[in-house]
Amino acid sequence: MSECHVVRESLPLLLAESLDPASRETAHRHIETCAACGEEWLSFKDTWQILGALPAVAVPARARERFLDEVMPRQQAVVVPFHRRPVVRWVAQAAGVVLVAGAAYFTGHRAAPLRLFSQPATVAALRPLVGAQPVYSIAETRVLPATAVSPNIEGRPDIQHVQFVDADPSDGQIGVAFDLTSHVTVTGSPTDKSMVRLLSYVLQNEEKTSPARSQAIDWVRQTYSQPQYANTEIAQALAGILRNEQREGVRIRAVDTLQKLPARVTSNGEVTRDALIDALKNDPNPSVRIKAVEALSKMAGSGQALDAEAVDSLRQKVAQGDENLYVRVKAAEALSKIHQQ
Amino acid sequence: MKHLSDQELMRIVQGGDFSPASEIYDRYSGRIYNFALRFLKSAEAAEDATQEVFVKMIKHANQFQGDAKLSTWLFSITANWCRDYLRKADNKVKESEDVLVTLPAPADQSPDRTLEQRENALRIQRALQELTAEQREAILLSRYQGLSYAEIAQIAGCSEGAVKTRVFRAMETLKKLLSVDARGGDRCLNAMS
């Protein structure tokens, strides 16, 4: 093998500054005396430099979440992700459509036979059914008799994983089960118990990879920050997110919303107060701690009594030298409000 | 955790406590992701590779030898994953799949300069895809990860001499591809000056 070839193969090592001193010296001496290798060295140097212009790309943030979710699922045990069990999933979805269809059937067929009037109908007023029992509940599984299901299938619902069930061939009964994807819209007042319960459920159990939790928090903030809709259950759901959510952005949204809720709601619930204190003491994100101390300060300012633990936590924050200055100032402000009362 | 060495963190993981997972991930995910991205030219595959590599690191922590370098072990897993990925017929690097460089440009940089830098990055990515997988693996580990030929040989399962040849041939090819278009080459150099 010629000296030129040996030196040329070593050029990348020379560029990476990985050659031992003796070989480096030999290579440089050869490059200075051999025009062809000198030219090769310059072009390698240029190429090496050009390659350096390829920028590093940041790892998508979701990748970190995905990894931690897989290897450390125990940390999210309290907020139960909304994963339907495969075995019962089809039953749940089938039950959903059966119930909706059943309700529609009853509404349409239990009254007197339909008669067409010669004059066009006009709607004078819409009156809710007074005293009527709720006919629909959001359930994971439901089994209904065929007689409770309307023979009319509305639209083109997506039905999958159909199974035929005949538990007892001698009883003349058969069953059909399936997964159903249907879109349900529930309307009502923000104070309806069903609405509050549904929103609390969505806040705490929405699919964790979906942005829906953040959207749900924003939606809840718009409505439930108004004094007339103040609701302790919503506050508790947000407190649950503040305690258990891994994503910092979602925790910030949750604590921000808690801070904007009417003070009497956050003060009334021990769960909420404790979550705020825990966040103030332990949350690694300063933005969460800032919002938590603001919420506590707001509670103190509204005349709500803070318990001894909350007061102690605020005192500790004021004295904590390595804490964010804004958190310390807000903690002091909250304490001064308590002392003024 | 930040003050602990890689080996100390891995000892904790080997003991069944996975709490150092996030620290190890933060230390190496950028390098692993970028290696896979440049190797496979697919952001989606690079993300999957990163996920699989770190999950494997946790699940097979006991296979890690305490006296080895964690980076070498992680790159071994990554390179294996990437080779397997490419072996599947459907996953051959596609010509049209340019990974866009979407890094935010400095505020004081002109749009022309930003565009030029992005074009250069694309040219380099395309040139890297012209290499054989072995050459690409070797040059990526050498140029971008700063690994020694001994480490690359361990990762690639070949001799140091083979690594030397692969890097040299890769450089020969890249030299031609990145300087054949004189105008483009000049622009590349200008962008860096």
Coordinates of C-alpha atoms in Angstrom, one line a residue:
Chain A
M1 CA 0.0 0.0 0.0
S2 CA 1.5 3.4 -1.0
E3 CA 2.2 6.1 1.5
C4 CA -0.4 8.3 -0.3
H5 CA -3.1 5.7 0.3
V6 CA -2.3 5.3 3.9
V7 CA -2.3 9.0 4.5
R8 CA -5.5 9.5 2.6
E9 CA -7.3 6.9 4.7
S10 CA -6.2 8.7 7.8
L11 CA -7.5 12.1 6.7
P12 CA -10.9 11.7 8.4
L13 CA -9.1 10.7 11.6
L14 CA -6.9 13.8 11.1
L15 CA -10.0 15.9 10.7
A16 CA -11.5 14.4 13.8
E17 CA -8.3 15.0 15.6
S18 CA -8.2 11.4 16.6
L19 CA -4.8 10.5 15.2
D20 CA -2.0 9.7 17.6
P21 CA 0.7 12.4 17.6
A22 CA 3.3 10.4 15.7
S23 CA 0.9 9.5 12.9
R24 CA -0.4 13.1 12.8
E25 CA 3.1 14.4 12.4
T26 CA 3.7 11.9 9.6
A27 CA 0.5 12.8 7.8
H28 CA 1.1 16.5 7.9
R29 CA 4.6 16.1 6.6
H30 CA 3.3 14.0 3.7
I31 CA 0.5 16.5 2.9
E32 CA 3.0 19.3 2.8
T33 CA 5.3 17.5 0.3
C34 CA 2.7 15.7 -1.9
A35 CA 0.6 18.0 -4.0
A36 CA -2.1 15.4 -4.8
C37 CA -2.6 14.5 -1.1
G38 CA -2.5 18.2 -0.2
E39 CA -5.3 18.9 -2.6
E40 CA -7.2 15.9 -1.2
W41 CA -6.7 17.1 2.3
L42 CA -8.2 20.5 1.5
S43 CA -11.2 19.0 -0.2
F44 CA -11.7 16.7 2.7
K45 CA -11.5 19.6 5.1
D46 CA -14.1 21.5 3.1
T47 CA -16.4 18.5 3.0
W48 CA -16.0 17.9 6.7
Q49 CA -16.8 21.5 7.3
I50 CA -19.9 21.4 5.0
L51 CA -21.2 18.4 6.9
G52 CA -21.0 20.4 10.1
A53 CA -23.7 22.7 8.6
L54 CA -26.3 20.1 9.2
P55 CA -28.2 21.3 12.3
A56 CA -29.3 19.0 15.1
V57 CA -33.0 18.7 15.3
A58 CA -34.8 18.8 18.7
V59 CA -36.5 15.6 19.8
P60 CA -40.3 16.1 19.7
A61 CA -41.6 16.7 23.2
R62 CA -44.2 14.0 22.8
A63 CA -41.5 11.4 22.4
R64 CA -40.3 12.0 26.0
E65 CA -43.8 11.7 27.3
R66 CA -44.4 8.6 25.3
F67 CA -41.3 7.0 26.7
L68 CA -42.0 7.9 30.3
D69 CA -45.5 6.8 30.0
E70 CA -44.3 3.4 28.9
V71 CA -41.6 2.8 31.4
M72 CA -43.1 4.6 34.5
P73 CA -46.8 4.1 34.3
R74 CA -47.1 3.7 38.0
Q75 CA -46.7 7.5 38.4
Q76 CA -50.0 8.1 36.7
A77 CA -52.0 5.6 38.6
V78 CA -54.4 8.1 40.1
V79 CA -55.6 9.7 36.9
V80 CA -56.9 6.7 35.1
P81 CA -56.4 7.0 31.3
F82 CA -59.5 6.4 29.3
H83 CA -58.7 3.0 27.9
R84 CA -61.7 0.8 27.4
R85 CA -61.1 -2.8 28.1
P86 CA -61.1 -4.6 24.8
V87 CA -63.3 -7.4 26.0
V88 CA -66.1 -5.3 27.0
R89 CA -65.6 -2.5 24.5
W90 CA -67.9 -3.9 22.0
V91 CA -70.6 -4.5 24.6
A92 CA -70.3 -0.9 25.7
Q93 CA -70.6 0.6 22.3
A94 CA -73.4 -1.7 21.3
A95 CA -75.2 -0.8 24.4
G96 CA -74.8 2.8 23.6
V97 CA -76.5 2.6 20.3
V98 CA -79.1 0.3 21.6
L99 CA -80.0 2.8 24.3
V100 CA -80.1 5.8 22.0
A101 CA -82.1 3.9 19.5
G102 CA -84.4 2.6 22.2
A103 CA -85.0 6.1 23.6
A104 CA -85.8 7.3 20.1
Y105 CA -88.1 4.4 19.6
F106 CA -90.0 5.0 22.8
T107 CA -90.3 8.7 22.0
G108 CA -91.6 8.0 18.6
H109 CA -93.8 4.9 19.1
R110 CA -95.2 5.0 22.6
A111 CA -97.6 7.9 21.9
A112 CA -100.8 7.7 20.0
P113 CA -100.6 6.8 16.2
L114 CA -99.3 9.7 14.1
R115 CA -102.0 11.6 12.3
L116 CA -101.3 14.2 9.7
F117 CA -103.1 17.5 10.0
S118 CA -104.2 19.5 7.0
Q119 CA -102.6 22.7 8.3
P120 CA -98.9 23.1 8.6
A121 CA -97.7 22.6 12.2
T122 CA -96.1 25.5 14.0
V123 CA -94.0 25.4 17.2
A124 CA -95.4 27.7 19.8
A125 CA -93.1 26.8 22.6
L126 CA -90.7 24.1 23.7
R127 CA -91.5 22.6 27.1
P128 CA -89.3 20.3 29.0
L129 CA -90.8 17.1 30.4
V130 CA -91.5 17.9 34.0
G131 CA -90.6 15.1 36.4
A132 CA -89.4 12.8 33.7
Q133 CA -86.6 10.4 34.7
P134 CA -83.4 10.6 32.7
V135 CA -83.5 8.0 29.9
Y136 CA -79.9 8.0 28.9
S137 CA -76.8 7.4 30.9
I138 CA -73.2 7.2 29.6
A139 CA -72.2 3.7 30.5
E140 CA -69.4 1.3 29.6
T141 CA -71.7 -1.7 29.0
R142 CA -75.4 -2.1 28.5
V143 CA -77.6 -4.9 27.3
L144 CA -81.1 -4.2 26.0
P145 CA -83.9 -6.3 24.6
A146 CA -84.6 -5.9 20.9
T147 CA -88.1 -4.6 21.7
A148 CA -86.5 -1.6 23.3
V149 CA -84.6 -0.7 20.1
S150 CA -86.1 1.3 17.2
P151 CA -86.1 -0.6 13.9
N152 CA -84.9 2.6 12.3
I153 CA -81.2 3.1 12.1
E154 CA -80.4 6.8 11.9
G155 CA -77.6 8.0 9.6
R156 CA -74.8 5.5 8.8
P157 CA -73.3 4.6 12.2
D158 CA -70.0 2.9 12.1
I159 CA -70.6 -0.6 13.4
Q160 CA -67.6 -3.0 13.8
H161 CA -66.5 -6.2 15.6
V162 CA -70.0 -7.7 15.3
Q163 CA -70.5 -10.9 17.3
F164 CA -73.5 -13.2 17.3
V165 CA -74.4 -14.5 20.7
D166 CA -76.8 -17.4 21.3
A167 CA -76.2 -18.4 24.9
D168 CA -79.1 -20.9 24.9
P169 CA -80.2 -22.3 21.5
S170 CA -83.4 -23.7 23.0
D171 CA -84.8 -20.4 24.3
G172 CA -85.6 -18.9 20.9
Q173 CA -83.5 -15.8 21.7
I174 CA -80.4 -14.6 19.9
G175 CA -78.1 -11.7 20.5
V176 CA -75.9 -9.4 18.4
A177 CA -73.2 -7.3 19.9
F178 CA -70.9 -4.8 18.3
D179 CA -68.7 -1.7 18.6
L180 CA -70.4 1.4 17.7
T181 CA -68.8 4.8 17.2
S182 CA -71.5 7.5 17.7
H183 CA -71.3 11.1 18.3
V184 CA -73.3 12.3 21.3
T185 CA -74.0 15.9 22.2
V186 CA -75.3 16.7 25.7
T187 CA -76.8 20.1 26.2
G188 CA -78.0 21.8 29.3
S189 CA -77.2 24.4 31.9
P190 CA -73.7 24.5 33.4
T191 CA -75.4 23.9 36.8
D192 CA -77.1 20.6 35.7
K193 CA -75.7 17.9 37.8
S194 CA -75.3 15.6 34.8
M195 CA -73.4 18.3 33.0
V196 CA -71.0 18.9 35.9
R197 CA -70.5 15.2 36.4
L198 CA -69.8 14.7 32.7
L199 CA -67.3 17.6 32.5
S200 CA -65.5 16.3 35.6
Y201 CA -65.3 12.9 34.1
V202 CA -63.9 14.4 30.8
L203 CA -61.4 16.5 32.7
Q204 CA -60.0 13.5 34.7
N205 CA -60.4 10.6 32.3
E206 CA -59.9 11.9 28.8
E207 CA -57.4 10.0 26.6
K208 CA -54.0 11.2 27.7
T209 CA -52.6 11.5 24.3
S210 CA -55.4 13.7 23.1
P211 CA -55.2 17.5 23.5
A212 CA -58.8 17.2 24.7
R213 CA -57.8 17.6 28.4
S214 CA -56.3 21.1 27.8
Q215 CA -59.3 22.0 25.6
A216 CA -61.7 20.8 28.4
I217 CA -59.9 22.9 30.9
D218 CA -60.2 26.0 28.7
W219 CA -63.8 25.3 28.2
V220 CA -64.4 24.8 31.9
R221 CA -62.6 28.0 32.7
Q222 CA -64.7 30.1 30.4
T223 CA -67.9 28.9 32.0
Y224 CA -67.2 28.0 35.6
S225 CA -65.1 31.1 36.4
Q226 CA -68.4 33.0 36.4
P227 CA -69.7 33.4 39.9
Q228 CA -73.1 32.1 39.1
Y229 CA -71.7 28.7 37.9
A230 CA -69.3 28.2 40.7
N231 CA -69.0 24.5 41.4
T232 CA -66.9 22.5 43.9
E233 CA -66.9 19.3 41.9
I234 CA -65.3 21.0 38.9
A235 CA -62.7 22.5 41.2
Q236 CA -62.0 19.1 42.6
A237 CA -61.5 17.7 39.1
L238 CA -59.0 20.4 38.4
A239 CA -57.3 19.7 41.6
G240 CA -57.0 16.1 40.6
I241 CA -55.3 17.1 37.3
L242 CA -53.0 19.5 39.2
R243 CA -51.9 16.6 41.4
N244 CA -51.5 13.9 38.9
E245 CA -51.0 15.2 35.4
Q246 CA -47.4 14.7 34.1
R247 CA -47.5 17.4 31.4
E248 CA -46.4 20.7 32.8
G249 CA -48.5 22.7 30.3
V250 CA -51.7 20.9 31.4
R251 CA -50.9 21.4 35.1
I252 CA -50.3 25.1 34.4
R253 CA -53.7 25.3 32.7
A254 CA -55.4 23.5 35.6
V255 CA -53.9 25.7 38.3
D256 CA -54.6 28.8 36.3
T257 CA -58.2 27.8 36.0
L258 CA -58.4 27.0 39.7
Q259 CA -57.0 30.4 40.4
K260 CA -59.7 32.0 38.3
L261 CA -62.6 30.1 39.9
P262 CA -64.6 32.0 42.5
A263 CA -62.6 31.9 45.7
R264 CA -65.4 30.4 47.7
V265 CA -65.3 27.3 45.5
T266 CA -61.6 26.6 46.0
S267 CA -61.8 27.5 49.7
N268 CA -64.7 25.2 50.4
G269 CA -63.0 22.1 49.2
E270 CA -60.2 20.6 51.2
V271 CA -59.2 18.6 48.2
T272 CA -58.6 21.7 46.1
R273 CA -56.8 23.6 48.9
D274 CA -54.5 20.6 49.6
A275 CA -53.7 20.3 45.9
L276 CA -52.8 24.0 45.7
I277 CA -50.6 23.7 48.8
D278 CA -48.9 20.5 47.4
A279 CA -48.3 22.2 44.1
L280 CA -46.8 25.2 45.9
K281 CA -44.5 23.0 47.9
N282 CA -43.6 20.3 45.4
D283 CA -44.3 21.2 41.8
P284 CA -41.0 21.4 39.8
N285 CA -42.4 24.0 37.5
P286 CA -42.1 27.6 38.8
S287 CA -45.1 28.7 36.7
V288 CA -47.3 26.1 38.5
R289 CA -46.0 27.3 41.9
I290 CA -46.7 30.9 40.9
K291 CA -50.2 30.2 39.9
A292 CA -50.7 28.1 43.1
V293 CA -49.6 30.8 45.4
E294 CA -51.7 33.3 43.5
A295 CA -54.7 31.1 44.0
L296 CA -53.9 30.8 47.7
S297 CA -53.4 34.5 47.9
K298 CA -56.7 35.1 46.3
M299 CA -58.4 32.7 48.8
A300 CA -56.8 34.6 51.7
G301 CA -57.8 38.0 50.1
S302 CA -61.4 36.9 49.8
G303 CA -61.6 36.4 53.5
Q304 CA -61.5 32.6 53.4
A305 CA -59.7 31.1 56.3
L306 CA -56.6 29.1 55.5
D307 CA -55.7 26.2 57.7
A308 CA -52.4 26.0 59.7
E309 CA -50.7 23.8 57.1
A310 CA -51.5 26.3 54.4
V311 CA -50.1 29.2 56.5
D312 CA -47.0 27.2 57.3
S313 CA -46.4 26.4 53.6
L314 CA -46.7 30.1 52.8
R315 CA -44.2 31.0 55.6
Q316 CA -41.8 28.4 54.3
K317 CA -42.0 29.8 50.8
V318 CA -41.3 33.3 52.0
A319 CA -38.2 32.1 53.8
Q320 CA -37.0 29.7 51.1
G321 CA -33.9 31.5 49.6
D322 CA -33.7 29.5 46.5
E323 CA -37.4 29.9 45.5
N324 CA -38.5 32.0 42.7
L325 CA -38.7 35.7 43.9
Y326 CA -42.2 36.2 42.6
V327 CA -43.5 33.1 44.5
R328 CA -41.9 34.4 47.7
V329 CA -43.5 37.9 47.2
K330 CA -46.9 36.4 46.5
A331 CA -46.6 34.1 49.5
A332 CA -45.8 37.1 51.7
E333 CA -48.7 39.0 50.2
A334 CA -51.0 36.1 51.1
L335 CA -49.7 36.0 54.6
S336 CA -50.3 39.7 55.0
K337 CA -53.8 39.3 53.9
I338 CA -54.4 36.6 56.5
H339 CA -52.9 38.8 59.2
Q340 CA -55.0 41.8 58.3
Q341 CA -58.2 39.8 58.9
Chain B
M1 CA -29.9 12.6 39.6
K2 CA -28.0 15.1 37.5
H3 CA -24.8 14.7 39.5
L4 CA -24.7 10.9 39.0
S5 CA -22.6 9.3 36.3
D6 CA -24.2 7.2 33.5
Q7 CA -22.9 4.0 35.2
E8 CA -24.4 5.0 38.6
L9 CA -27.7 5.7 37.0
M10 CA -27.7 2.4 35.2
R11 CA -26.9 0.6 38.4
I12 CA -30.0 2.1 39.9
V13 CA -32.0 0.9 36.9
Q14 CA -30.5 -2.5 37.1
G15 CA -31.7 -2.6 40.7
G16 CA -35.3 -2.3 39.5
D17 CA -35.7 1.4 40.2
F18 CA -36.6 3.1 36.9
S19 CA -36.6 6.7 38.2
P20 CA -33.3 7.6 36.4
A21 CA -35.0 6.9 33.1
S22 CA -35.9 10.5 32.5
E23 CA -32.4 11.7 33.3
I24 CA -30.8 9.2 31.0
Y25 CA -33.3 10.1 28.3
D26 CA -32.5 13.7 28.6
R27 CA -28.8 13.1 28.3
Y28 CA -29.0 10.9 25.2
S29 CA -32.3 11.3 23.4
G30 CA -31.1 14.2 21.3
R31 CA -28.1 12.3 20.0
I32 CA -30.0 9.1 19.4
Y33 CA -32.8 10.9 17.7
N34 CA -30.5 12.8 15.4
F35 CA -28.5 9.8 14.5
A36 CA -31.6 7.8 13.6
L37 CA -33.1 10.8 11.7
R38 CA -30.0 11.2 9.6
F39 CA -29.6 7.5 9.1
L40 CA -33.2 6.8 8.1
K41 CA -34.2 10.2 6.8
S42 CA -37.6 9.8 8.4
A43 CA -38.7 11.8 11.4
E44 CA -41.4 9.2 12.3
A45 CA -39.0 6.3 12.2
A46 CA -36.4 8.3 14.2
E47 CA -39.0 8.9 16.9
D48 CA -39.9 5.2 17.0
A49 CA -36.2 4.3 17.1
T50 CA -35.7 6.7 20.1
Q51 CA -38.7 5.2 21.9
E52 CA -37.6 1.6 21.3
V53 CA -34.0 2.2 22.2
F54 CA -34.8 3.7 25.6
V55 CA -37.5 1.2 26.4
K56 CA -35.0 -1.6 25.5
M57 CA -32.4 0.2 27.7
I58 CA -34.7 -0.1 30.6
K59 CA -36.0 -3.6 30.0
H60 CA -32.6 -5.1 29.3
A61 CA -30.6 -2.9 31.7
N62 CA -28.9 -6.0 33.0
Q63 CA -27.2 -6.5 29.7
F64 CA -25.3 -3.3 30.2
Q65 CA -21.7 -3.9 31.3
G66 CA -20.9 -1.5 34.1
D67 CA -17.4 -0.7 32.7
A68 CA -18.7 0.1 29.2
K69 CA -19.7 3.5 27.9
L70 CA -23.5 4.0 28.0
S71 CA -23.4 6.0 24.8
T72 CA -21.7 3.1 22.9
W73 CA -24.3 0.7 24.2
L74 CA -27.2 3.0 23.2
F75 CA -25.8 3.6 19.8
S76 CA -25.4 -0.2 19.3
I77 CA -29.1 -0.6 20.1
T78 CA -30.0 2.3 17.8
A79 CA -27.9 1.1 14.9
N80 CA -29.4 -2.4 15.2
W81 CA -32.8 -0.9 15.2
C82 CA -32.1 1.2 12.1
R83 CA -30.5 -1.7 10.2
D84 CA -33.6 -3.8 10.9
Y85 CA -35.8 -1.0 9.8
L86 CA -34.0 -0.6 6.5
R87 CA -34.0 -4.4 5.9
K88 CA -37.7 -4.3 5.7
A89 CA -38.5 -3.8 2.0
D90 CA -41.1 -1.1 2.7
N91 CA -38.8 1.0 4.7
K92 CA -36.2 1.8 2.1
V93 CA -35.2 5.4 2.3
K94 CA -37.5 7.2 -0.1
E95 CA -36.1 9.8 -2.5
S96 CA -38.9 12.2 -1.9
E97 CA -38.8 12.0 1.8
D98 CA -36.7 15.0 2.7
V99 CA -36.7 15.8 6.3
L100 CA -37.3 19.4 6.6
V101 CA -35.0 21.3 8.9
T102 CA -37.4 23.5 10.9
L103 CA -35.1 25.0 13.4
P104 CA -36.1 28.6 14.2
A105 CA -33.9 31.1 12.4
P106 CA -32.1 33.7 14.5
A107 CA -34.1 36.9 14.5
D108 CA -31.4 39.0 13.0
Q109 CA -30.9 36.6 10.1
S110 CA -32.2 37.5 6.6
P111 CA -34.8 35.2 5.0
D112 CA -32.4 34.6 2.1
R113 CA -29.7 33.4 4.5
T114 CA -32.2 31.2 6.3
L115 CA -33.4 29.7 3.1
E116 CA -29.9 29.1 2.0
Q117 CA -29.0 27.3 5.2
R118 CA -32.1 25.1 4.8
E119 CA -31.1 24.3 1.3
N120 CA -27.6 23.3 2.4
A121 CA -29.0 21.1 5.1
L122 CA -31.2 19.3 2.5
R123 CA -28.2 18.9 0.2
I124 CA -26.2 17.3 3.0
Q125 CA -29.1 15.0 3.9
R126 CA -29.5 13.9 0.4
A127 CA -25.8 13.3 0.0
L128 CA -25.8 11.2 3.1
Q129 CA -28.5 9.0 1.6
E130 CA -26.3 8.2 -1.4
L131 CA -23.9 6.3 0.9
T132 CA -24.3 2.7 1.7
A133 CA -25.9 2.0 5.1
E134 CA -22.6 0.9 6.5
Q135 CA -20.8 4.0 5.3
R136 CA -23.6 6.3 6.5
E137 CA -23.6 4.6 9.9
A138 CA -19.8 5.0 10.2
I139 CA -19.6 8.7 9.0
L140 CA -22.6 9.7 11.2
L141 CA -21.1 8.2 14.3
S142 CA -17.7 9.7 13.5
R143 CA -18.6 13.1 12.3
Y144 CA -21.7 13.9 14.3
Q145 CA -21.3 11.8 17.4
G146 CA -17.5 12.1 17.8
L147 CA -17.1 8.3 18.4
S148 CA -13.7 6.7 18.0
Y149 CA -13.2 4.1 15.4
A150 CA -12.9 1.5 18.1
E151 CA -16.3 2.4 19.4
I152 CA -17.8 2.5 15.9
A153 CA -16.3 -0.9 15.2
Q154 CA -17.9 -2.3 18.4
I155 CA -21.3 -0.8 17.3
A156 CA -21.0 -2.0 13.7
G157 CA -19.6 -5.4 14.7
C158 CA -16.6 -5.0 12.4
S159 CA -12.9 -4.3 12.7
E160 CA -11.4 -0.8 13.1
G161 CA -9.8 -1.2 9.7
A162 CA -13.2 -1.7 8.2
V163 CA -14.5 1.4 9.9
K164 CA -11.5 3.4 8.6
T165 CA -12.3 2.2 5.1
R166 CA -16.0 3.0 5.4
V167 CA -15.4 6.5 6.7
F168 CA -12.8 7.2 4.0
R169 CA -15.1 5.9 1.2
A170 CA -18.0 7.9 2.7
M171 CA -15.9 11.0 2.6
E172 CA -14.8 10.4 -1.0
T173 CA -18.5 10.1 -2.0
L174 CA -19.6 13.1 0.0
K175 CA -16.7 15.2 -1.4
K176 CA -17.9 14.5 -4.9
L177 CA -21.6 15.0 -4.1
L178 CA -21.2 18.2 -2.1
S179 CA -18.7 19.9 -4.4
V180 CA -19.7 18.6 -7.9
D181 CA -22.3 21.4 -8.1
A182 CA -19.8 24.2 -7.8
R183 CA -22.4 26.9 -7.3
G184 CA -24.1 24.9 -4.6
G185 CA -20.8 24.1 -3.0
D186 CA -19.8 27.7 -2.9
R187 CA -23.1 28.6 -1.4
C188 CA -22.6 26.0 1.3
L189 CA -19.2 27.4 2.1
N190 CA -20.5 31.0 2.0
A191 CA -23.3 30.1 4.4
M192 CA -20.8 29.0 6.9
S193 CA -18.4 31.8 6.6

